Tab-separated table of C-alpha atoms and ligand atoms in Angstrom:
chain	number	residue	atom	x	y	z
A	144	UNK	CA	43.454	-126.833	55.705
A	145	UNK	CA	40.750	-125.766	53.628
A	146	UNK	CA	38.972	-123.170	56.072
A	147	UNK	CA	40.466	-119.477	56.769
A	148	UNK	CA	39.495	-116.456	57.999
A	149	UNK	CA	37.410	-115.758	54.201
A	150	UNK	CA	36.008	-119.267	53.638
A	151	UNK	CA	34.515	-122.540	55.206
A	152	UNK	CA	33.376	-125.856	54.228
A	153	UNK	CA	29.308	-125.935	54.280
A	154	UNK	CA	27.750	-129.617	53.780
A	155	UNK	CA	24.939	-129.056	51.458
A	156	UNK	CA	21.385	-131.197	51.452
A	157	UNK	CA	22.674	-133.509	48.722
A	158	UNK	CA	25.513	-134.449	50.240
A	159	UNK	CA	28.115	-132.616	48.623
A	160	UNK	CA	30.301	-129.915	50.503
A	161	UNK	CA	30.387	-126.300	49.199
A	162	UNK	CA	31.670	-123.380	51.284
A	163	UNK	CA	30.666	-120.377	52.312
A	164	UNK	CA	32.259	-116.968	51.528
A	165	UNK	CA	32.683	-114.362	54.828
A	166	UNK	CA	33.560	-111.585	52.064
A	167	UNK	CA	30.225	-112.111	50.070
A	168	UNK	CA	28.456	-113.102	52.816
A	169	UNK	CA	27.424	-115.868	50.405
A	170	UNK	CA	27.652	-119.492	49.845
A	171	UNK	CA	29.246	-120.764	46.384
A	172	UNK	CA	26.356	-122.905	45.415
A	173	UNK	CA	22.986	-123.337	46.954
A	174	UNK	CA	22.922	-125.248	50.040
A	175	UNK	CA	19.031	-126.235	48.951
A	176	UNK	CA	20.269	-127.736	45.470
A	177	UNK	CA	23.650	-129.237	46.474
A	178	UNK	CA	26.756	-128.009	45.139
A	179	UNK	CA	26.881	-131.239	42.855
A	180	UNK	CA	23.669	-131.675	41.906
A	181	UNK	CA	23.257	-127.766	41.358
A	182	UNK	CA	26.233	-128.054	39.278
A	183	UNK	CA	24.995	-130.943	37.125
A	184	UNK	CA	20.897	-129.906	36.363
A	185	UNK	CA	21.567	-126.336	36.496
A	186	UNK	CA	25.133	-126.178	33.922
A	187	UNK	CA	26.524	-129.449	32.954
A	188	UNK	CA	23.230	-131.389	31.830
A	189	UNK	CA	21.567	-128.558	30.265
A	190	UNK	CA	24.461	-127.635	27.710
A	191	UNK	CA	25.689	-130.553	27.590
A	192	UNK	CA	22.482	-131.946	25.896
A	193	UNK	CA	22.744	-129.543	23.233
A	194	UNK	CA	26.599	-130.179	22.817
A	195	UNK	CA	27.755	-133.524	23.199
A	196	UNK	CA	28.298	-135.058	19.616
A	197	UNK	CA	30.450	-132.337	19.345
A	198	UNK	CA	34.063	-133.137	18.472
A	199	UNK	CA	35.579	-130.434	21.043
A	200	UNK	CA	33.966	-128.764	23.404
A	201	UNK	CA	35.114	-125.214	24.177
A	202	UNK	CA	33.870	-124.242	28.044
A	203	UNK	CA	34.231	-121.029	29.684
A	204	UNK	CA	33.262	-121.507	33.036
A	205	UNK	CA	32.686	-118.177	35.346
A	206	UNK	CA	34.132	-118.472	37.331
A	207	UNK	CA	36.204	-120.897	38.833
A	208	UNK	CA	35.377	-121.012	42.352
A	209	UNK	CA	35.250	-124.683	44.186
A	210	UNK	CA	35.912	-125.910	40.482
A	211	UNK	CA	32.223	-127.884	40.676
A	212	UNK	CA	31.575	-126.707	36.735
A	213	UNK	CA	34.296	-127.938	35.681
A	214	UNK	CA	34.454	-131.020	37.479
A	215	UNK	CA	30.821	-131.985	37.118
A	216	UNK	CA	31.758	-131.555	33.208
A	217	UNK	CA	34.713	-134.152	33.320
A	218	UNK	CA	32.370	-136.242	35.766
A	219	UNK	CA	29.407	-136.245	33.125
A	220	UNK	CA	32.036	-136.451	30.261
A	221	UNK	CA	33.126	-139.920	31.597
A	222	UNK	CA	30.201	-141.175	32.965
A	223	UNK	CA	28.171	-141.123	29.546
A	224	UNK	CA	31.427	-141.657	27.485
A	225	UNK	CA	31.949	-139.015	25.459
A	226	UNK	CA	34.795	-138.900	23.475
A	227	UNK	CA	34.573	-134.838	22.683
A	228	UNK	CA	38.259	-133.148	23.530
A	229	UNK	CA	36.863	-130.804	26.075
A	230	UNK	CA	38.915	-127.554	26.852
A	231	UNK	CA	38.383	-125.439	29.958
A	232	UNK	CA	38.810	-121.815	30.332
A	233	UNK	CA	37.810	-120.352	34.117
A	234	UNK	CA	38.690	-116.859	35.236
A	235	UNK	CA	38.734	-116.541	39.722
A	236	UNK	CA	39.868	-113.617	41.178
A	237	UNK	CA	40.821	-115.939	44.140
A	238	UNK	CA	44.161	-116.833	44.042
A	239	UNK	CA	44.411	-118.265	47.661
A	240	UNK	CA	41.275	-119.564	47.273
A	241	UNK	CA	42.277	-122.043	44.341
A	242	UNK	CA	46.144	-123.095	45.973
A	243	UNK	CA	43.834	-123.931	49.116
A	244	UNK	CA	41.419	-126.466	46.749
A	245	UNK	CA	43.612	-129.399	47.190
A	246	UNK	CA	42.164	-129.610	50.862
A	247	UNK	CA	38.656	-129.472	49.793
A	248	UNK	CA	36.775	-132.200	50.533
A	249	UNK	CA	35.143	-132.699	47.000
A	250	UNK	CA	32.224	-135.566	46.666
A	251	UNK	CA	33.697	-139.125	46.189
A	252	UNK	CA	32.501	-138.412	42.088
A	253	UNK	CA	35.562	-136.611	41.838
A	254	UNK	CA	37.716	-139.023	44.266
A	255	UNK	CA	38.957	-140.038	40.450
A	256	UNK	CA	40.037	-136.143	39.428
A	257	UNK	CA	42.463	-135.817	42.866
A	258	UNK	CA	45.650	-135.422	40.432
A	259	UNK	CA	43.620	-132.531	38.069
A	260	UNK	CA	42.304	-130.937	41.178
A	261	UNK	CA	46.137	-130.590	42.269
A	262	UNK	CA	47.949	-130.054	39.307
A	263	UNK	CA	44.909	-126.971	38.508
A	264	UNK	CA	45.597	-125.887	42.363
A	265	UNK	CA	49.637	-125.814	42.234
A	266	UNK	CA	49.949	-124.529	38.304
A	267	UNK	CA	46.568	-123.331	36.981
A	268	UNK	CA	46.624	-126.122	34.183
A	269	UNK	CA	46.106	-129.350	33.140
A	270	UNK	CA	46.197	-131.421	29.957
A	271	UNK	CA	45.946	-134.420	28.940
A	272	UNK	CA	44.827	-136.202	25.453
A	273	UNK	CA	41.425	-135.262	25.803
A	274	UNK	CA	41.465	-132.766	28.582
A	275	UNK	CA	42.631	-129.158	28.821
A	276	UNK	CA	41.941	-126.839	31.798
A	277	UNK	CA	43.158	-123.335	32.417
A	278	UNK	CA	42.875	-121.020	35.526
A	279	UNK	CA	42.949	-117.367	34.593
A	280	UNK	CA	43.802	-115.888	38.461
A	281	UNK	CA	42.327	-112.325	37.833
A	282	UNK	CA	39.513	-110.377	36.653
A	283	UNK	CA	36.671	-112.234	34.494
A	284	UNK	CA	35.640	-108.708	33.316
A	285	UNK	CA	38.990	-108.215	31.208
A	286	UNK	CA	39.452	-112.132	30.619
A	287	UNK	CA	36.423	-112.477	28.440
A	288	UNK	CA	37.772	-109.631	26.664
A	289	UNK	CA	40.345	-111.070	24.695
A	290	UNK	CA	37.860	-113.925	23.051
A	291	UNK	CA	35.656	-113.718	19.811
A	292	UNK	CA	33.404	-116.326	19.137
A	293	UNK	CA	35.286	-118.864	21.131
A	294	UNK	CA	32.598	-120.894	23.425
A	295	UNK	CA	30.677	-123.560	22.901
A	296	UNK	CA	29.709	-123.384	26.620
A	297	UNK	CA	29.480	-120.477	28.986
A	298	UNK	CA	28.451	-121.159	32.628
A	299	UNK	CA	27.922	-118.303	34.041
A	300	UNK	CA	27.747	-118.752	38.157
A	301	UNK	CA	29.261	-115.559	39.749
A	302	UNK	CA	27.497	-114.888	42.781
A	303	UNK	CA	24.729	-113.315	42.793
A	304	UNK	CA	23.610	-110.136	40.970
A	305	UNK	CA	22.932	-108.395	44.088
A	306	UNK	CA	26.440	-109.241	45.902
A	307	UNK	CA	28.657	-109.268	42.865
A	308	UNK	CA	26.707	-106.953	40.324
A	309	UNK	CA	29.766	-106.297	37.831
A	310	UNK	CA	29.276	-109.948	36.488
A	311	UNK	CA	25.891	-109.253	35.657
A	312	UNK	CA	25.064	-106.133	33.479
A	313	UNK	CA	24.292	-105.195	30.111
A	314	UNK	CA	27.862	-104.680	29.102
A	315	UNK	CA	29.564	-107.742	30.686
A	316	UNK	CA	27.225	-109.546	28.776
A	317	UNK	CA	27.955	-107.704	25.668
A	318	UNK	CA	31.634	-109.324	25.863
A	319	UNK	CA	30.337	-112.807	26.621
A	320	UNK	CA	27.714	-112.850	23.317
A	321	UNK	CA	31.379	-111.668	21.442
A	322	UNK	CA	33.097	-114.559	22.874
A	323	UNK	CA	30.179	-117.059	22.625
A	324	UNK	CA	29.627	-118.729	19.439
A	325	UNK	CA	26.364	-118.359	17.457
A	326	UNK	CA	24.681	-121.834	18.305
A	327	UNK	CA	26.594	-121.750	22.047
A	328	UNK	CA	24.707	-121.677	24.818
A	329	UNK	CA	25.450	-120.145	28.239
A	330	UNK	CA	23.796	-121.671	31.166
A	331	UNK	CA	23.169	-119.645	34.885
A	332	UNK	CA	21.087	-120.458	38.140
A	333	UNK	CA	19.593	-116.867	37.950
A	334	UNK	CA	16.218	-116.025	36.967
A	335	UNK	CA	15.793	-112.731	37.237
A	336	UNK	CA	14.237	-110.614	35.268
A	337	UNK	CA	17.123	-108.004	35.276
A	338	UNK	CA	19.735	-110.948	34.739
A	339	UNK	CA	17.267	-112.359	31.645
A	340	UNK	CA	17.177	-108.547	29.978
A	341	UNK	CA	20.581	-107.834	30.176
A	342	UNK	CA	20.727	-111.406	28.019
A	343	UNK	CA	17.686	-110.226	26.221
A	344	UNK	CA	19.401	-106.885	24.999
A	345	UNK	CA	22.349	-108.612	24.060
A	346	UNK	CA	20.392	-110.392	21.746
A	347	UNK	CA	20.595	-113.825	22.997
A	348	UNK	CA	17.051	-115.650	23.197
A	349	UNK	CA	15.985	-116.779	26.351
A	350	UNK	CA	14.905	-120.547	28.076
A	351	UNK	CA	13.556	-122.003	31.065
A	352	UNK	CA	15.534	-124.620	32.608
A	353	UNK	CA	12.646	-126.651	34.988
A	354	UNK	CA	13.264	-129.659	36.436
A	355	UNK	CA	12.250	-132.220	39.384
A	356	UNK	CA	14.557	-131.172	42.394
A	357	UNK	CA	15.825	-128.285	41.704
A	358	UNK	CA	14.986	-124.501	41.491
A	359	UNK	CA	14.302	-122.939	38.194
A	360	UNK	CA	17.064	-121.941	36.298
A	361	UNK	CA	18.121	-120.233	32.962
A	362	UNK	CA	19.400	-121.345	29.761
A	363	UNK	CA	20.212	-118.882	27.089
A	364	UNK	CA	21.903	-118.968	23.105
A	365	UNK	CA	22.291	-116.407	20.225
A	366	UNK	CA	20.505	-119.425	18.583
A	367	UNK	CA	16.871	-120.514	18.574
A	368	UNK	CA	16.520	-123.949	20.971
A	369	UNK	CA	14.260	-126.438	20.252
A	370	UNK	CA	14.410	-128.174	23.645
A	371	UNK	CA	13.836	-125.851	26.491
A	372	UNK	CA	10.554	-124.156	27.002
A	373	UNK	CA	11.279	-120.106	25.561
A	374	UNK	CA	10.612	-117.162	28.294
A	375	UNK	CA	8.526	-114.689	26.229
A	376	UNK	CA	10.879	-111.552	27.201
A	377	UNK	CA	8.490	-109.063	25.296
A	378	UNK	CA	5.374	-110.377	27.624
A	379	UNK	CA	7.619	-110.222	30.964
A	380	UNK	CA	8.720	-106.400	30.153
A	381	UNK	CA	5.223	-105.434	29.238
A	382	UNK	CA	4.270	-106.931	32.430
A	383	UNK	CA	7.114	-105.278	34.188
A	384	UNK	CA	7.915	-101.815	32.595
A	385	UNK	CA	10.271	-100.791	34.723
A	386	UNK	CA	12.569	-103.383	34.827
A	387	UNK	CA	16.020	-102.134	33.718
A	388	UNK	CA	19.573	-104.583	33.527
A	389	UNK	CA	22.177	-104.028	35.714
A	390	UNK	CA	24.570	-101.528	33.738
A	391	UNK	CA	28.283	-101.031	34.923
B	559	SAM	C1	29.627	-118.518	43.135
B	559	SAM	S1	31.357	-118.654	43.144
B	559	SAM	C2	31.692	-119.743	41.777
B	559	SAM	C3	31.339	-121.168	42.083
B	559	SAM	C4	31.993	-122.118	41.126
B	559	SAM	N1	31.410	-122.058	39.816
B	559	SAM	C5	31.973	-123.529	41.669
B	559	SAM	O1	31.382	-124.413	41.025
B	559	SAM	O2	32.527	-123.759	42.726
B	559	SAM	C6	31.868	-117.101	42.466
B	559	SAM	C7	33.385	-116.957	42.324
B	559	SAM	O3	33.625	-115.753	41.598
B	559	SAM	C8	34.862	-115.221	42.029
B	559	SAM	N2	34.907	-113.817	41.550
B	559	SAM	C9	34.255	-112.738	42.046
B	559	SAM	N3	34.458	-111.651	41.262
B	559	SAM	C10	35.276	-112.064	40.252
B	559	SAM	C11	35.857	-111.413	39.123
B	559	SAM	N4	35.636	-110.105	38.874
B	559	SAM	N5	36.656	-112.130	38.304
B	559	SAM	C12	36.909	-113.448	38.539
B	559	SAM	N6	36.372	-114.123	39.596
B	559	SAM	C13	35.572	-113.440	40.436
B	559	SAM	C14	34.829	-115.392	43.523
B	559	SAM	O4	36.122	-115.342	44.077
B	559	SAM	C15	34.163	-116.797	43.622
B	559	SAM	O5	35.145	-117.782	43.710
């Protein structure tokens, strides 16, 4: 059984099932969205546009959760037939959360996935010829540590600033631009001003991610991107002079 006394099972308005964290007092996606398509517009689709002719994809997806990143990544992966290797690295502090994921009940896009979702569940990893995927079961703070320059892809979907702040600040983020490559971009449902900064001041340029059906969201890269609409940072903290980013 997937529900206990920390999580249950919450159908969300696009069909898809997320659940809903007592501890946090939080659900993992947005009920609004949908946990798939909230996975899709606001992570997958957005990096994925600027990464897909690449050879391998290198993902680091905070954190692991209901496993909808990573998922939605193998689901868009086959669906427009990429041939990338993609390889999966998720911290979750969770560890009963992610044995009890094999009694999810995941949308039928990932019906196909049923022996990854297990084998992740029971061992952590996966692999296949085109497909690695490993479960860190601890702290994301000291995982992204031991990376430099690593990721092609970060999608960063802790919850929220205000519930889980430590995932958020100015220094967190300073380990995540060493462990992102220069032209990777990191991806997060968060657009708040504080979030943006902390990004900002790690000097990582900042993007609007807009689309129909969906609420805003941010992109962001150590690189200058052509194809998302930039947030002028130095207007928004004129505007807002005392904004400050989270610190730890
Ligand atoms: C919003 S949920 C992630 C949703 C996930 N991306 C998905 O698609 O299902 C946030 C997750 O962060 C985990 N978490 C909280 N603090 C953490 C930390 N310091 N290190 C690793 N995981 C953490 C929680 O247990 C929770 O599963």
């Amino acid at each position: 059984m997937f529900n206990d006394e920390q999580h249950e099972m919450t159908l969300s308005e696009d069909g898809s099932y997320t659940a809903y964290s007592k501890e946090y007092d939080e659900h993992y996606h947005s009920t609004k969205d949908g946990a798939l398509h909230e996975s899709l517009v606001k992570h997958v689709q957005p990096a994925f546009s600027l990464k897909k002719m690449q050879d391998e994809i290198i993902i680091l997806d905070i954190c692991y959760g209901l496993g909808f990143n990573t998922l939605a990544t193998l689901y868009y992966h086959q669906t427009n037939s990429l041939s990338s290797k993609l390889k999966i690295y998720s911290p979750e502090l969770d560890a009963s959360l992610v044995k009890s994921l094999v009694y999810f009940t995941y949308p039928k896009e990932f019906e196909v996935y049923t022996d990854i979702i297990k084998a992740v569940s029971e061992t952590g990893v996966y692999e296949d010829e085109h497909i690695y995927i490993e479960i860190f079961l601890g702290d994301a703070r000291e995982y992204v540590k031991k990376f430099t320059n690593k990721f092609d892809i970060v999608y960063q979907d802790a919850f929220s600033p205000s519930t889980n702040p430590m995932l958020w600040t100015k220094e967190y983020f300073k380990d995540i631009k060493r462990s992102i490559k220069d032209d990777g971009v990191l991806t997060t449902y968060s657009i708040s001003l504080a979030t943006r900064l902390a990004l900002f001041e790690n000097d990582f340029n900042i993007y609007l991610n807009r689309g129909e059906g969906y609420r805003d969201a941010t992109v962001a890269s150590p690189s200058q991107l052509g194809t998302f609409k930039a947030v002028d940072m130095k207007h928004k903290i004129a505007c807002n002079p005392n904004v400050k980013s989270l610190r730890d």
